[in-house]
GROMACS .gro file of C-alpha atoms in nm:
model
  208
    1MET     CA    1  -6.470   5.630  -6.339
    2THR     CA    2  -6.467   5.258  -6.262
    3LEU     CA    3  -6.320   5.061  -5.977
    4PRO     CA    4  -6.224   4.716  -6.118
    5MET     CA    5  -6.151   4.577  -5.772
    6PHE     CA    6  -6.481   4.708  -5.630
    7PRO     CA    7  -6.743   4.688  -5.906
    8ASP     CA    8  -7.032   4.725  -5.661
    9LEU     CA    9  -6.910   5.069  -5.559
   10ALA     CA   10  -6.880   5.214  -5.909
   11PRO     CA   11  -7.249   5.317  -5.946
   12ALA     CA   12  -7.236   5.494  -5.607
   13LEU     CA   13  -6.940   5.717  -5.685
   14PRO     CA   14  -7.040   6.082  -5.633
   15GLU     CA   15  -6.935   6.386  -5.827
   16ILE     CA   16  -6.577   6.473  -5.744
   17MET     CA   17  -6.494   6.839  -5.684
   18PRO     CA   18  -6.156   6.938  -5.828
   19ALA     CA   19  -5.883   7.097  -5.621
   20ARG     CA   20  -5.875   7.475  -5.626
   21ARG     CA   21  -5.713   7.781  -5.469
   22ILE     CA   22  -5.879   8.086  -5.313
   23LYS     CA   23  -5.693   8.402  -5.212
   24GLY     CA   24  -5.761   8.608  -4.902
   25GLU     CA   25  -5.596   8.850  -4.663
   26VAL     CA   26  -5.517   8.859  -4.292
   27SER     CA   27  -5.720   9.141  -4.135
   28ALA     CA   28  -5.618   9.079  -3.771
   29VAL     CA   29  -5.368   8.877  -3.569
   30LEU     CA   30  -5.439   8.799  -3.203
   31ALA     CA   31  -5.298   8.585  -2.923
   32ALA     CA   32  -5.417   8.465  -2.581
   33LEU     CA   33  -5.121   8.559  -2.363
   34GLY     CA   34  -5.304   8.615  -2.035
   35GLY     CA   35  -5.364   8.259  -1.921
   36ASP     CA   36  -5.720   8.236  -2.056
   37PHE     CA   37  -5.868   8.181  -2.403
   38PRO     CA   38  -5.982   8.539  -2.498
   39THR     CA   39  -5.724   8.701  -2.724
   40GLY     CA   40  -5.583   9.046  -2.789
   41ASP     CA   41  -5.420   9.221  -3.082
   42VAL     CA   42  -5.049   9.157  -3.135
   43ALA     CA   43  -4.800   9.296  -3.384
   44LYS     CA   44  -4.724   8.953  -3.532
   45LEU     CA   45  -4.793   8.588  -3.461
   46ALA     CA   46  -4.478   8.384  -3.398
   47LEU     CA   47  -4.559   8.023  -3.478
   48GLY     CA   48  -4.356   7.712  -3.408
   49TYR     CA   49  -4.450   7.348  -3.439
   50ASP     CA   50  -4.625   7.376  -3.101
   51GLY     CA   51  -4.843   7.663  -3.221
   52ILE     CA   52  -4.834   8.032  -3.126
   53GLU     CA   53  -4.559   8.113  -2.878
   54GLY     CA   54  -4.710   8.182  -2.536
   55ASP     CA   55  -5.070   8.132  -2.650
   56TYR     CA   56  -5.331   7.963  -2.432
   57HIS     CA   57  -5.377   7.687  -2.692
   58ALA     CA   58  -5.007   7.630  -2.769
   59GLY     CA   59  -4.863   7.282  -2.736
   60SER     CA   60  -4.802   6.967  -2.936
   61THR     CA   61  -5.063   6.789  -2.722
   62ARG     CA   62  -5.369   6.896  -2.522
   63LYS     CA   63  -5.618   6.750  -2.275
   64SER     CA   64  -5.941   6.607  -2.415
   65GLY     CA   65  -6.268   6.769  -2.313
   66GLY     CA   66  -6.637   6.767  -2.397
   67ARG     CA   67  -6.564   6.771  -2.771
   68GLU     CA   68  -6.404   6.424  -2.743
   69PRO     CA   69  -6.656   6.208  -2.555
   70TRP     CA   70  -6.484   5.891  -2.680
   71TYR     CA   71  -6.196   5.959  -2.434
   72PRO     CA   72  -6.209   6.007  -2.057
   73ARG     CA   73  -6.197   6.382  -1.994
   74GLY     CA   74  -5.837   6.496  -1.950
   75THR     CA   75  -5.679   6.234  -2.175
   76GLU     CA   76  -5.363   6.364  -2.344
   77ILE     CA   77  -5.418   6.379  -2.721
   78ARG     CA   78  -5.262   6.545  -3.024
   79ASN     CA   79  -5.329   6.920  -3.034
   80GLU     CA   80  -5.501   6.986  -3.367
   81ARG     CA   81  -5.647   7.322  -3.252
   82GLN     CA   82  -5.330   7.529  -3.217
   83VAL     CA   83  -5.474   7.819  -3.416
   84SER     CA   84  -5.831   7.952  -3.427
   85ILE     CA   85  -5.933   8.128  -3.750
   86VAL     CA   86  -6.253   8.327  -3.811
   87ALA     CA   87  -6.414   8.553  -4.072
   88ALA     CA   88  -6.571   8.887  -3.977
   89ASP     CA   89  -6.864   8.844  -4.218
   90GLU     CA   90  -6.965   8.512  -4.059
   91LEU     CA   91  -6.946   8.656  -3.708
   92ALA     CA   92  -7.162   8.948  -3.821
   93VAL     CA   93  -7.436   8.706  -3.932
   94ALA     CA   94  -7.416   8.522  -3.599
   95ALA     CA   95  -7.437   8.851  -3.408
   96ALA     CA   96  -7.744   8.959  -3.602
   97GLN     CA   97  -7.916   8.630  -3.523
   98MET     CA   98  -7.833   8.679  -3.155
   99GLY     CA   99  -7.975   9.030  -3.159
  100ILE     CA  100  -7.647   9.199  -3.064
  101GLU     CA  101  -7.437   9.465  -3.232
  102ARG     CA  102  -7.124   9.262  -3.291
  103ILE     CA  103  -6.902   8.970  -3.190
  104GLU     CA  104  -6.540   9.069  -3.155
  105PRO     CA  105  -6.301   8.791  -3.262
  106ALA     CA  106  -6.100   8.846  -2.943
  107TRP     CA  107  -6.401   8.758  -2.725
  108ILE     CA  108  -6.410   8.404  -2.862
  109GLY     CA  109  -6.036   8.341  -2.868
  110ALA     CA  110  -5.964   8.390  -3.238
  111ASN     CA  111  -5.600   8.411  -3.346
  112LEU     CA  112  -5.652   8.504  -3.710
  113VAL     CA  113  -5.923   8.697  -3.891
  114ILE     CA  114  -5.915   8.627  -4.264
  115ALA     CA  115  -6.107   8.824  -4.526
  116GLY     CA  116  -6.184   8.736  -4.886
  117ILE     CA  117  -6.242   8.361  -4.853
  118PRO     CA  118  -6.616   8.291  -4.885
  119LEU     CA  119  -6.775   8.057  -4.629
  120LEU     CA  120  -6.449   8.025  -4.438
  121THR     CA  121  -6.597   7.786  -4.181
  122MET     CA  122  -6.690   7.547  -4.463
  123LEU     CA  123  -6.328   7.500  -4.571
  124PRO     CA  124  -6.281   7.123  -4.560
  125PRO     CA  125  -6.035   6.939  -4.339
  126ARG     CA  126  -5.689   6.902  -4.495
  127THR     CA  127  -5.707   7.248  -4.658
  128GLN     CA  128  -5.370   7.423  -4.645
  129LEU     CA  129  -5.337   7.796  -4.582
  130PHE     CA  130  -5.021   7.935  -4.743
  131PHE     CA  131  -4.924   8.278  -4.604
  132GLU     CA  132  -4.701   8.504  -4.812
  133GLY     CA  133  -4.453   8.532  -4.523
  134GLY     CA  134  -4.384   8.158  -4.545
  135VAL     CA  135  -4.612   8.004  -4.280
  136THR     CA  136  -4.836   7.710  -4.372
  137LEU     CA  137  -5.132   7.607  -4.157
  138ARG     CA  138  -5.329   7.287  -4.206
  139ILE     CA  139  -5.700   7.302  -4.124
  140ASP     CA  140  -5.832   7.025  -3.903
  141GLY     CA  141  -6.198   7.124  -3.926
  142ASP     CA  142  -6.466   7.363  -3.806
  143ASN     CA  143  -6.459   7.505  -3.455
  144GLY     CA  144  -6.790   7.413  -3.295
  145PRO     CA  145  -6.941   7.701  -3.092
  146CYS     CA  146  -6.977   7.638  -2.720
  147ARG     CA  147  -7.138   7.798  -2.416
  148ILE     CA  148  -6.800   7.906  -2.278
  149ALA     CA  149  -6.734   8.128  -2.579
  150GLY     CA  150  -7.098   8.236  -2.567
  151ALA     CA  151  -7.056   8.342  -2.204
  152SER     CA  152  -6.750   8.546  -2.301
  153ILE     CA  153  -6.964   8.732  -2.556
  154ALA     CA  154  -7.248   8.779  -2.307
  155ARG     CA  155  -7.019   8.953  -2.057
  156ASN     CA  156  -6.989   9.236  -2.309
  157TYR     CA  157  -7.368   9.281  -2.303
  158PRO     CA  158  -7.440   9.298  -1.927
  159GLU     CA  159  -7.788   9.439  -1.985
  160MET     CA  160  -7.897   9.112  -2.153
  161ASP     CA  161  -7.975   8.772  -2.002
  162GLN     CA  162  -7.634   8.607  -1.975
  163THR     CA  163  -7.746   8.244  -1.989
  164SER     CA  164  -7.978   8.295  -2.286
  165LEU     CA  165  -7.720   8.490  -2.482
  166ALA     CA  166  -7.453   8.225  -2.422
  167LEU     CA  167  -7.687   7.956  -2.549
  168ASP     CA  168  -7.792   8.171  -2.845
  169PHE     CA  169  -7.430   8.175  -2.962
  170VAL     CA  170  -7.423   7.795  -2.984
  171LYS     CA  171  -7.712   7.804  -3.233
  172ALA     CA  172  -7.630   8.124  -3.421
  173ALA     CA  173  -7.262   8.043  -3.476
  174LYS     CA  174  -7.307   7.686  -3.596
  175ARG     CA  175  -7.096   7.654  -3.913
  176ARG     CA  176  -6.997   8.022  -3.872
  177ARG     CA  177  -6.749   8.006  -3.583
  178GLY     CA  178  -6.446   7.951  -3.804
  179VAL     CA  179  -6.195   7.669  -3.818
  180VAL     CA  180  -5.906   7.534  -3.613
  181ALA     CA  181  -5.568   7.452  -3.761
  182TRP     CA  182  -5.222   7.329  -3.672
  183VAL     CA  183  -4.880   7.452  -3.782
  184GLU     CA  184  -4.736   7.266  -4.078
  185LYS     CA  185  -4.456   7.518  -4.151
  186PRO     CA  186  -4.361   7.772  -3.882
  187GLY     CA  187  -4.273   8.139  -3.907
  188LEU     CA  188  -4.435   8.481  -3.860
  189ILE     CA  189  -4.779   8.603  -3.970
  190ALA     CA  190  -4.857   8.976  -3.986
  191LYS     CA  191  -5.175   9.177  -4.036
  192GLY     CA  192  -5.231   9.263  -4.404
  193GLU     CA  193  -5.050   8.953  -4.526
  194LYS     CA  194  -5.191   8.769  -4.826
  195VAL     CA  195  -5.297   8.408  -4.783
  196THR     CA  196  -5.395   8.135  -5.030
  197ALA     CA  197  -5.624   7.848  -4.934
  198HIS     CA  198  -5.532   7.527  -5.120
  199ILE     CA  199  -5.846   7.312  -5.117
  200TRP     CA  200  -5.777   6.953  -5.206
  201GLU     CA  201  -5.994   6.741  -5.434
  202GLN     CA  202  -6.315   6.653  -5.247
  203TRP     CA  203  -6.568   6.371  -5.255
  204ILE     CA  204  -6.821   6.216  -5.019
  205TYR     CA  205  -6.737   5.864  -4.905
  206PRO     CA  206  -7.024   5.660  -5.060
  207ALA     CA  207  -7.012   5.329  -4.875
  208ALA     CA  208  -7.277   5.255  -4.610
   0.00000   0.00000   0.00000
């Protein structure tokens, strides 16, 4: 491949990964309907353009926090984290590294548990998730683990040091805590539903 307008960039062009599709299945649907971020099982997820109806993270906008240090805390910004998605196999690895039996998706505020898609947290931004019931979610990126979610896990292991366990989650769940997404096409998602991840063509931006 050559770039006639930018000849100096041509030698630096990396290998380009083609677009592809991977199929999976929804193994759990959960919502945070109690005014805090931990979730519980629901029959179905009802999603509109503002996210999951009644969920703690619903809304077209949200307040910035520690994840957005470039804004004053509390700045109103676009809500790109309407839906939290995790994989049970990744949480099992994180739990093993923390020395605990398990991490329940509900403890860390997950809305969807998806099986069958390898390395779910590594799905790149812009990936679309097409659910057989008609919903489409657009992945914004990975969901960085934090001490707040770690503390929620630690409360389920009262015999262990709470501060240490919360901090252990931050390290053990790095690149394993799932992804966040926003609603591109609304509708209902049910447990057992098939889902297809459409991964767009990928490349690494080569310029310094």
